[in-house]
Tab-separated table of N, CA, C and O in Angstrom:
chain	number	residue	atom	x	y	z
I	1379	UNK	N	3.890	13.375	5.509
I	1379	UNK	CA	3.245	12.230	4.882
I	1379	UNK	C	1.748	12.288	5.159
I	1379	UNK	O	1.535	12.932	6.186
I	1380	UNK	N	0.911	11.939	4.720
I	1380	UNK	CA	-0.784	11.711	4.113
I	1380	UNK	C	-0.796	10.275	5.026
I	1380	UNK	O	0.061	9.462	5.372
I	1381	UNK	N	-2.229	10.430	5.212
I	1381	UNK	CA	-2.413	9.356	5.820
I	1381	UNK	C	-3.996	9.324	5.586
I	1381	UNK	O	-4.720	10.318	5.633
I	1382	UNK	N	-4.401	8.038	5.333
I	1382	UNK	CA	-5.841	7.450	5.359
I	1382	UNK	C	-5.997	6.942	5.883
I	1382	UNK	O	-4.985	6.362	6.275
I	1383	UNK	N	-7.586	6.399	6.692
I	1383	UNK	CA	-7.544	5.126	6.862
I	1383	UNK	C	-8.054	3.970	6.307
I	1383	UNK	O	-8.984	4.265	5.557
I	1384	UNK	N	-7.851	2.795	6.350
I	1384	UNK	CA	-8.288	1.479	5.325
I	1384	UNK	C	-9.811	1.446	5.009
I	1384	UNK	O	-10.240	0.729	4.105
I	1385	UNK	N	-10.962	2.565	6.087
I	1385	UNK	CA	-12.640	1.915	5.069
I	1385	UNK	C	-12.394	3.423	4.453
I	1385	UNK	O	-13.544	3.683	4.100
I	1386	UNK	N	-11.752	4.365	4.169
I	1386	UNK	CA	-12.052	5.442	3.508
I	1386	UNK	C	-10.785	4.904	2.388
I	1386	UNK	O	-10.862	5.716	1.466
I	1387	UNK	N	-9.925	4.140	2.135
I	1387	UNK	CA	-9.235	3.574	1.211
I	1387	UNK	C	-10.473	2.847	0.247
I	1387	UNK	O	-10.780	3.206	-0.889
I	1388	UNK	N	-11.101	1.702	1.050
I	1388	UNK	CA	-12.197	1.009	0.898
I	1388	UNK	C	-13.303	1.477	-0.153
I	1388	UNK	O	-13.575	0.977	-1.245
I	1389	UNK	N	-13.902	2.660	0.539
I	1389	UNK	CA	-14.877	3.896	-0.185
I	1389	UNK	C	-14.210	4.363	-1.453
I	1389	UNK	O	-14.710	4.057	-2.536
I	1390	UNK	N	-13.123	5.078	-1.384
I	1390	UNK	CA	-12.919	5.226	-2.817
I	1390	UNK	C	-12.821	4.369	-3.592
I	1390	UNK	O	-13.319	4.528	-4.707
I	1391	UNK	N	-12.033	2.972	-3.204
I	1391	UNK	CA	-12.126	2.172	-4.115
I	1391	UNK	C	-13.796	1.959	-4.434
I	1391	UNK	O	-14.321	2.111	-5.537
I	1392	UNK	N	-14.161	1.749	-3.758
I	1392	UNK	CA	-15.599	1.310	-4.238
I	1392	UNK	C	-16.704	2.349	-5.230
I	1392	UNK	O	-17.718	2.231	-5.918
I	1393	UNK	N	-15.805	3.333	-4.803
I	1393	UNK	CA	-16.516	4.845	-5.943
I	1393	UNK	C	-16.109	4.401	-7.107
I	1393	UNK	O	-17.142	4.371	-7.776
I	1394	UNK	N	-15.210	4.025	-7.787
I	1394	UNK	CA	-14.576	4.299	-8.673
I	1394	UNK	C	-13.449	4.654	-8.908
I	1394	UNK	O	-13.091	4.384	-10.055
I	1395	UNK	N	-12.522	5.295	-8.120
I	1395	UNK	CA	-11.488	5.993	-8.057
I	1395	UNK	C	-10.390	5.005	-8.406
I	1395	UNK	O	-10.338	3.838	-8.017
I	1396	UNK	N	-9.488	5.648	-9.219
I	1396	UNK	CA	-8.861	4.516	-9.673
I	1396	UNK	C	-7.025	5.218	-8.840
I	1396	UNK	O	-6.243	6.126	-9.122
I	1397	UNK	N	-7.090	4.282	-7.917
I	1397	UNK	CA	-5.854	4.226	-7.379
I	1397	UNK	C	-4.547	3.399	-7.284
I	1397	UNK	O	-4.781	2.193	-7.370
I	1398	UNK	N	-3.296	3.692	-7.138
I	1398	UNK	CA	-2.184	3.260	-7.361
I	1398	UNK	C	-1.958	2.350	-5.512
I	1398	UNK	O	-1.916	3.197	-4.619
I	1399	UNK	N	-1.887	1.531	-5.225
I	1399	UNK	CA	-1.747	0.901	-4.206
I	1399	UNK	C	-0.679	0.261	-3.934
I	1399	UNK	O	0.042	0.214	-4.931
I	1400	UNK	N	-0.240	-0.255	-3.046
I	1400	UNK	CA	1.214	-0.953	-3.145
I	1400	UNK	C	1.154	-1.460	-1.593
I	1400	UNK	O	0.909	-0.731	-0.631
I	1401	UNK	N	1.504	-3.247	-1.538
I	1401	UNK	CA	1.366	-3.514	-0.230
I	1401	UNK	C	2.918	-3.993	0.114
I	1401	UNK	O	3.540	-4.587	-0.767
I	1402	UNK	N	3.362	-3.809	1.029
I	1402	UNK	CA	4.498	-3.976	1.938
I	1402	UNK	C	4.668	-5.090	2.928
I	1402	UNK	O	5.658	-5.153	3.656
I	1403	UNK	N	3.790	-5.882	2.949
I	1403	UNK	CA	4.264	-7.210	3.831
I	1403	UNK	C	5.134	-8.165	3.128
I	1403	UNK	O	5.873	-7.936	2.171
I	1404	UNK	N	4.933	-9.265	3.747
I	1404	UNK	CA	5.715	-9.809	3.549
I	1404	UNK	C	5.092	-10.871	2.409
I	1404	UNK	O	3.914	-10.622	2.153
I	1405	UNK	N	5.775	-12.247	1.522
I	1405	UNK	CA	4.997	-12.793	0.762
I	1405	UNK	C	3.555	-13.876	1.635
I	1405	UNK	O	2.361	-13.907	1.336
I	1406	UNK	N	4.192	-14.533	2.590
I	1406	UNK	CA	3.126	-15.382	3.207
I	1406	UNK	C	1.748	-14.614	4.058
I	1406	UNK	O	0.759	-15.197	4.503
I	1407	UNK	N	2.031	-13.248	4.106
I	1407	UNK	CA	0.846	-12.525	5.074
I	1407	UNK	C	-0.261	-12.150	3.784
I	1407	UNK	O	-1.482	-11.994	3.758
I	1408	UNK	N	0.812	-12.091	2.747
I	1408	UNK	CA	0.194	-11.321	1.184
I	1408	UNK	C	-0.857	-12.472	1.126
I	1408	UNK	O	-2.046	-12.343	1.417
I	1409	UNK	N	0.026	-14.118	0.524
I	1409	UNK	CA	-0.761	-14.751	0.186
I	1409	UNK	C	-2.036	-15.153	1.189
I	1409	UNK	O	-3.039	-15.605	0.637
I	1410	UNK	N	-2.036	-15.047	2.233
I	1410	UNK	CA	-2.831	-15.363	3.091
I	1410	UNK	C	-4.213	-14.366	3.095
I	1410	UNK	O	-5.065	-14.599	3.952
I	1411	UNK	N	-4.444	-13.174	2.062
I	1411	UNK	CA	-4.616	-11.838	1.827
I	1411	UNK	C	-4.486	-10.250	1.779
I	1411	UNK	O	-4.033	-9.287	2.396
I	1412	UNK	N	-5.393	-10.731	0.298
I	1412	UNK	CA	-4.930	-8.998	0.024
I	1412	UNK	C	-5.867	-8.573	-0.446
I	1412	UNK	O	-6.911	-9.225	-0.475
I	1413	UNK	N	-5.765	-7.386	-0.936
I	1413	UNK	CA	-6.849	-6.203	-1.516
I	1413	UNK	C	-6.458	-6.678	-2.592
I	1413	UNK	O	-5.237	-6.797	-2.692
I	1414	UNK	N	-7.332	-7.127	-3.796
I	1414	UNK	CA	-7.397	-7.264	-5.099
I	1414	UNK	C	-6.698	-6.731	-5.909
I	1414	UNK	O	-6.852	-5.514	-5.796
I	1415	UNK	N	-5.826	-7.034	-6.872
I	1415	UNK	CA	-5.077	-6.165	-8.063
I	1415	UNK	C	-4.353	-5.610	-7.377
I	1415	UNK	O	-3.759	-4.818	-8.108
I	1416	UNK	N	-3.844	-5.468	-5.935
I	1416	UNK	CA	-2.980	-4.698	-5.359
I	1416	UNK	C	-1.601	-5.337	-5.435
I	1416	UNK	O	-1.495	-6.466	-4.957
I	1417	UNK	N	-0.613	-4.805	-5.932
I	1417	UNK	CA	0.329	-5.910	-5.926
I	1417	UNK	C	1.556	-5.937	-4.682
I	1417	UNK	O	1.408	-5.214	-3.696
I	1418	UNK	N	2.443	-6.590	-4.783
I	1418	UNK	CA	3.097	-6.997	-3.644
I	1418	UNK	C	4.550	-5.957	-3.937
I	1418	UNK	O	4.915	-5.836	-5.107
I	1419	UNK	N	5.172	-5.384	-3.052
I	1419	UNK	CA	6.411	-5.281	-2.753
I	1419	UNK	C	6.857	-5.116	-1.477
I	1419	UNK	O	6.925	-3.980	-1.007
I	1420	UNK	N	7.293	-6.446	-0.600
I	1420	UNK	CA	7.629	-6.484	0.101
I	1420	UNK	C	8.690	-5.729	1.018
I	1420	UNK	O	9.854	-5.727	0.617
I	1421	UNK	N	8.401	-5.124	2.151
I	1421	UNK	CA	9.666	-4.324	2.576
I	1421	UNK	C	11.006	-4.674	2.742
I	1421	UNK	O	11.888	-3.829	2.586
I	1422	UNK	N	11.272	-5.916	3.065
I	1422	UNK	CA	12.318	-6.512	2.638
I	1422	UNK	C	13.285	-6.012	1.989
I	1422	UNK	O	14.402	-5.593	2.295
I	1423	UNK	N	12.226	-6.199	0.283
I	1423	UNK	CA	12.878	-5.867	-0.629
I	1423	UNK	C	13.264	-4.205	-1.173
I	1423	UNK	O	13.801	-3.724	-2.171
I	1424	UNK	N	12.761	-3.759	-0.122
I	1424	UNK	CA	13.215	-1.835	-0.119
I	1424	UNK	C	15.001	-2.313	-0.253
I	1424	UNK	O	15.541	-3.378	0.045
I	1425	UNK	N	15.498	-1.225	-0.740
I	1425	UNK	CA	15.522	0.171	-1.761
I	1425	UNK	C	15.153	-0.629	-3.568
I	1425	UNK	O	15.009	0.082	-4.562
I	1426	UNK	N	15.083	-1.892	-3.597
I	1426	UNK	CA	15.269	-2.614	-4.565
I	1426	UNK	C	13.884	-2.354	-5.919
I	1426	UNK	O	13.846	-2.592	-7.127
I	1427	UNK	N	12.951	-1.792	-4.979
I	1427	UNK	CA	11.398	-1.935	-5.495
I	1427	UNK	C	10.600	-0.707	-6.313
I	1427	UNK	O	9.455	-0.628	-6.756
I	1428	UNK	N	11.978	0.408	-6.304
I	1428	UNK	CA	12.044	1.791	-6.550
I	1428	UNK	C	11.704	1.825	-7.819
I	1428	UNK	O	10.815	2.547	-8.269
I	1429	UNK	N	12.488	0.937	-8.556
I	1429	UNK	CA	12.582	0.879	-10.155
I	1429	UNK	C	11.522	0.187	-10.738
I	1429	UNK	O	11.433	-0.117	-11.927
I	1430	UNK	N	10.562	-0.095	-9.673
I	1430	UNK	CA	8.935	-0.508	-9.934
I	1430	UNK	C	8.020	0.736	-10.176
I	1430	UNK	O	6.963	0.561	-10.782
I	1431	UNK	N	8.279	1.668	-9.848
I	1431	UNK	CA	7.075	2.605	-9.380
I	1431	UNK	C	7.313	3.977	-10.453
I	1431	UNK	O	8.406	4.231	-10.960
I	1432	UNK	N	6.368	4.588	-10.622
I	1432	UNK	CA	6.869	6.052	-11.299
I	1432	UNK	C	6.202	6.739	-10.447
I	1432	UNK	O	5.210	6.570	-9.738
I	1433	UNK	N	7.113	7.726	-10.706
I	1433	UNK	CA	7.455	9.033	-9.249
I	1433	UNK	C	5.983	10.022	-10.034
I	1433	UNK	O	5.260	10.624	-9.240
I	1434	UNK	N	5.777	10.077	-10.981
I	1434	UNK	CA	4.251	10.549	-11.161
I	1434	UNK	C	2.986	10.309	-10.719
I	1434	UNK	O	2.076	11.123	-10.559
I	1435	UNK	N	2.996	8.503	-10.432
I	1435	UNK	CA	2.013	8.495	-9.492
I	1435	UNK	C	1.528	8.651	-8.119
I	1435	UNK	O	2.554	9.123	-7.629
I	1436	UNK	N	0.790	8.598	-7.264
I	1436	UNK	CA	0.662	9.019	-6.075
I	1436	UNK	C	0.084	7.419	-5.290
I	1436	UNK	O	-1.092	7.182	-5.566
I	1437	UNK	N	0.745	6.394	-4.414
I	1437	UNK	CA	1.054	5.373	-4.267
I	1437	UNK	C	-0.046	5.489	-2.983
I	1437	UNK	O	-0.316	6.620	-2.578
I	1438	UNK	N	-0.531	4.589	-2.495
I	1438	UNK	CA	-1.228	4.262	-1.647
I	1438	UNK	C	-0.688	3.339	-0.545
I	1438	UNK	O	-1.563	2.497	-0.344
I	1439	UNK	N	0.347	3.126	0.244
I	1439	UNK	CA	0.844	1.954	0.988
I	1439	UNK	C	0.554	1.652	2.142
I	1439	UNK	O	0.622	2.296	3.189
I	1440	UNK	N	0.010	-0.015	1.772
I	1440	UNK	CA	-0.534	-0.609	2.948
I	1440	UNK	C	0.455	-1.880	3.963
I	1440	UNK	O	1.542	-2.222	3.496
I	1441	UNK	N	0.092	-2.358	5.008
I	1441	UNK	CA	1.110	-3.499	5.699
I	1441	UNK	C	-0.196	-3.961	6.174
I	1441	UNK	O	-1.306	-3.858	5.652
I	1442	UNK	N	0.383	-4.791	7.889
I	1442	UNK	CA	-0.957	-5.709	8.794
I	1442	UNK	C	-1.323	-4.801	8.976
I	1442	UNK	O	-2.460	-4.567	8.566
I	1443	UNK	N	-0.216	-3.238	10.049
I	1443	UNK	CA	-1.264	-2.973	10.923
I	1443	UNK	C	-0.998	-1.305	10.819
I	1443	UNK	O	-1.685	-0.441	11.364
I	1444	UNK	N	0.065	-1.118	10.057
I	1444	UNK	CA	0.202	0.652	9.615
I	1444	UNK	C	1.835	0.567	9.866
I	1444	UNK	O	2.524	0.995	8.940
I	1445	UNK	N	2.447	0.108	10.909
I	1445	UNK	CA	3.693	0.495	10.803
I	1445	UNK	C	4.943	-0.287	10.102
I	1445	UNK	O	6.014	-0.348	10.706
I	1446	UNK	N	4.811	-0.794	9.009
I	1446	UNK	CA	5.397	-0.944	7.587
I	1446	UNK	C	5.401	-0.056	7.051
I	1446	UNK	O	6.275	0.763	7.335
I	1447	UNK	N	4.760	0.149	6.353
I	1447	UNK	CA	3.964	0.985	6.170
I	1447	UNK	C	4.593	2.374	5.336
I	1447	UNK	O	5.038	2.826	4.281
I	1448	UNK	N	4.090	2.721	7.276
I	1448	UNK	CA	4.913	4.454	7.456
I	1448	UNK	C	6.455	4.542	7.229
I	1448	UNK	O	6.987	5.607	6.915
I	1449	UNK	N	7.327	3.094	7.444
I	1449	UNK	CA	8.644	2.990	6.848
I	1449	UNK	C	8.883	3.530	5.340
I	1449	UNK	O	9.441	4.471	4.777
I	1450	UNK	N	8.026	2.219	4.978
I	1450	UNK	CA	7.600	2.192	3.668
I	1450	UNK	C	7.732	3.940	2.997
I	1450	UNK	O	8.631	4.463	2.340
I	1451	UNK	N	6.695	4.373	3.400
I	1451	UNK	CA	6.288	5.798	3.060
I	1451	UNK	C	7.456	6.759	3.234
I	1451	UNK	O	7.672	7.691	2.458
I	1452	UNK	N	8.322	6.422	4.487
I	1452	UNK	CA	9.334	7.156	4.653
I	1452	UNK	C	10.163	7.272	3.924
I	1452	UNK	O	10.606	8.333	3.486
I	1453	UNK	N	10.596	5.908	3.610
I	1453	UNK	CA	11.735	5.767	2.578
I	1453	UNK	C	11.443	6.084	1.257
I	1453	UNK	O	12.397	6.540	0.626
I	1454	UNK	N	10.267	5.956	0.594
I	1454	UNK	CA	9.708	6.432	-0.775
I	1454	UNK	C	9.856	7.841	-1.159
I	1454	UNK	O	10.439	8.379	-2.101
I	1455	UNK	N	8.871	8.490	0.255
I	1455	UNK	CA	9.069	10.253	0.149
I	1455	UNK	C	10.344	10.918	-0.107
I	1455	UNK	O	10.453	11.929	-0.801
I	1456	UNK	N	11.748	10.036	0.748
I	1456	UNK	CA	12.782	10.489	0.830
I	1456	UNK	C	13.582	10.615	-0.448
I	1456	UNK	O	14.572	11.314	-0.663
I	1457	UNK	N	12.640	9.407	-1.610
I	1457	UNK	CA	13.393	9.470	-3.246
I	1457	UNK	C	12.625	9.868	-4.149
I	1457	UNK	O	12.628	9.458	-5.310
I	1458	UNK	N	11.659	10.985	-3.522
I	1458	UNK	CA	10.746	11.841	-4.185
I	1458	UNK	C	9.497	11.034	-5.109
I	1458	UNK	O	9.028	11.340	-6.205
I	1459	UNK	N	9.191	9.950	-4.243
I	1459	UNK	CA	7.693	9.100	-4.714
I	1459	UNK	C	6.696	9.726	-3.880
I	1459	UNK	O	7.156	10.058	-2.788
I	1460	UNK	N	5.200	10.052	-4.090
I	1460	UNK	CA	4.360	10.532	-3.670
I	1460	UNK	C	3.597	9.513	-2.926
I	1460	UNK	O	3.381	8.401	-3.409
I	1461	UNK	N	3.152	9.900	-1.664
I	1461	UNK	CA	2.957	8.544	-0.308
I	1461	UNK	C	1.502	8.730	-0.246
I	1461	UNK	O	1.080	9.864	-0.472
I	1462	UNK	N	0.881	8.027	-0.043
I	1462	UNK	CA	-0.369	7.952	1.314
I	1462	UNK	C	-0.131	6.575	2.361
I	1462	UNK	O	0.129	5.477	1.868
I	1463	UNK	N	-0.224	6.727	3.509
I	1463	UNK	CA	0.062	5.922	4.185
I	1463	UNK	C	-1.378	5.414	4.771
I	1463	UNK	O	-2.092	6.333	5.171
I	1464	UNK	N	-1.868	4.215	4.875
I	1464	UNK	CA	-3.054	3.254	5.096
I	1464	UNK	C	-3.063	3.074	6.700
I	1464	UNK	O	-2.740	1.987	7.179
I	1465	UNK	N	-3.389	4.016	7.414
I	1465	UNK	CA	-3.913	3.574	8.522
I	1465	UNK	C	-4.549	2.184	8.888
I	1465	UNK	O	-5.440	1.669	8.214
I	1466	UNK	N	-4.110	1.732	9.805
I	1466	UNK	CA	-4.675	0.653	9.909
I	1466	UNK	C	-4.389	-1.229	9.066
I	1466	UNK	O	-4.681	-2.366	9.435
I	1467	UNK	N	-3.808	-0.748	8.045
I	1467	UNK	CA	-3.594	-1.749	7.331
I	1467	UNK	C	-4.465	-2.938	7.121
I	1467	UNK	O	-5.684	-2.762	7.115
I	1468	UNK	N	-3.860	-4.397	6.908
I	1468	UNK	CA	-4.690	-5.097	6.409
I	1468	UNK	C	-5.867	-5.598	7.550
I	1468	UNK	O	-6.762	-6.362	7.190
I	1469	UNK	N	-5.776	-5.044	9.113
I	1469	UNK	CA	-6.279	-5.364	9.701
I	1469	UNK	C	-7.296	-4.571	10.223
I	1469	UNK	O	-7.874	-4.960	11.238
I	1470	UNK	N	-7.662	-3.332	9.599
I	1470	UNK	CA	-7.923	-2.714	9.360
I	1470	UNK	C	-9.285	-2.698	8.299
I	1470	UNK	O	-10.453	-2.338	8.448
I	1471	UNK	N	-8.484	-3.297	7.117
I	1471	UNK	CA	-9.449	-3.342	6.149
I	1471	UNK	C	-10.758	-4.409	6.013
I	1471	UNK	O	-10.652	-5.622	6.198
I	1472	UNK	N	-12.411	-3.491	5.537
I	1472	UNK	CA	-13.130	-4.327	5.450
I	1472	UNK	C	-13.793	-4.558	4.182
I	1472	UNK	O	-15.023	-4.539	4.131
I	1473	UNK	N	-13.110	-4.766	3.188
I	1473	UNK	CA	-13.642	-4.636	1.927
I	1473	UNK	C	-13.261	-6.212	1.344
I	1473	UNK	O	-13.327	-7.214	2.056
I	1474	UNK	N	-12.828	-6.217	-0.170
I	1474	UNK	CA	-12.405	-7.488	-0.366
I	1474	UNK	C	-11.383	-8.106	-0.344
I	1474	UNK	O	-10.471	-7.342	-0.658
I	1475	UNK	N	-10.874	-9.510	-0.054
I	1475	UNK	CA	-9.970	-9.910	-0.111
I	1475	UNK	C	-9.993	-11.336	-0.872
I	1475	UNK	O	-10.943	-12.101	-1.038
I	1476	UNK	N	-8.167	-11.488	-1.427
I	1476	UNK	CA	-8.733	-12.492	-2.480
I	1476	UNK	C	-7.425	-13.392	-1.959
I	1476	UNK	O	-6.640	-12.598	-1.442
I	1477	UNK	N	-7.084	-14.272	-1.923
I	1477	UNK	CA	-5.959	-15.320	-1.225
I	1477	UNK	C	-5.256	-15.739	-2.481
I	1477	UNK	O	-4.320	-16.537	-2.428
């Protein structure tokens, strides 16, 4: 598994780079913030969230603090979805957030 961390997540976003993201907490940590346009699938709701994603793109997954995460990532890789795992997570991140 790939791994970044959240201000070099940050940087590309801010280049331009147009990336596929996907956050893994839970709904009340979400609403409390998130990275913009990033949308929610809670780990919870794993294996359920599969039939969200296409296995062509290359997914970016974030949690609070990284180890969601790397679950997250685990279980994705294992049904042939392409991972980066977000070091650091939302606590981590210093860019924008929108409630």
């Amino acid at each position: 598994m790939q791994n970044i961390h959240a201000t070099e997540l940050r940087e590309k976003l801010e280049n331009g780079e147009s990336l596929h993201i996907i956050d893994v907490r839970e709904q009340d940590e979400y609403d409390a913030g998130h990275i913009p346009n990033v949308p929610l699938y809670p780990l919870s709701e794993f294996p359920g969230v599969t039939d969200k994603l296409a296995k062509d793109n290359v997914y970016h997954v974030i949690c609070r603090s990284g180890g969601r995460s790397v679950t997250a990532c685990d279980y994705l890789e294992s049904e042939g979805y392409k991972v980066i795992n977000v070091e650091g997570g939302m606590l981590a991140w210093d860019g924008d957030v929108e409630a």
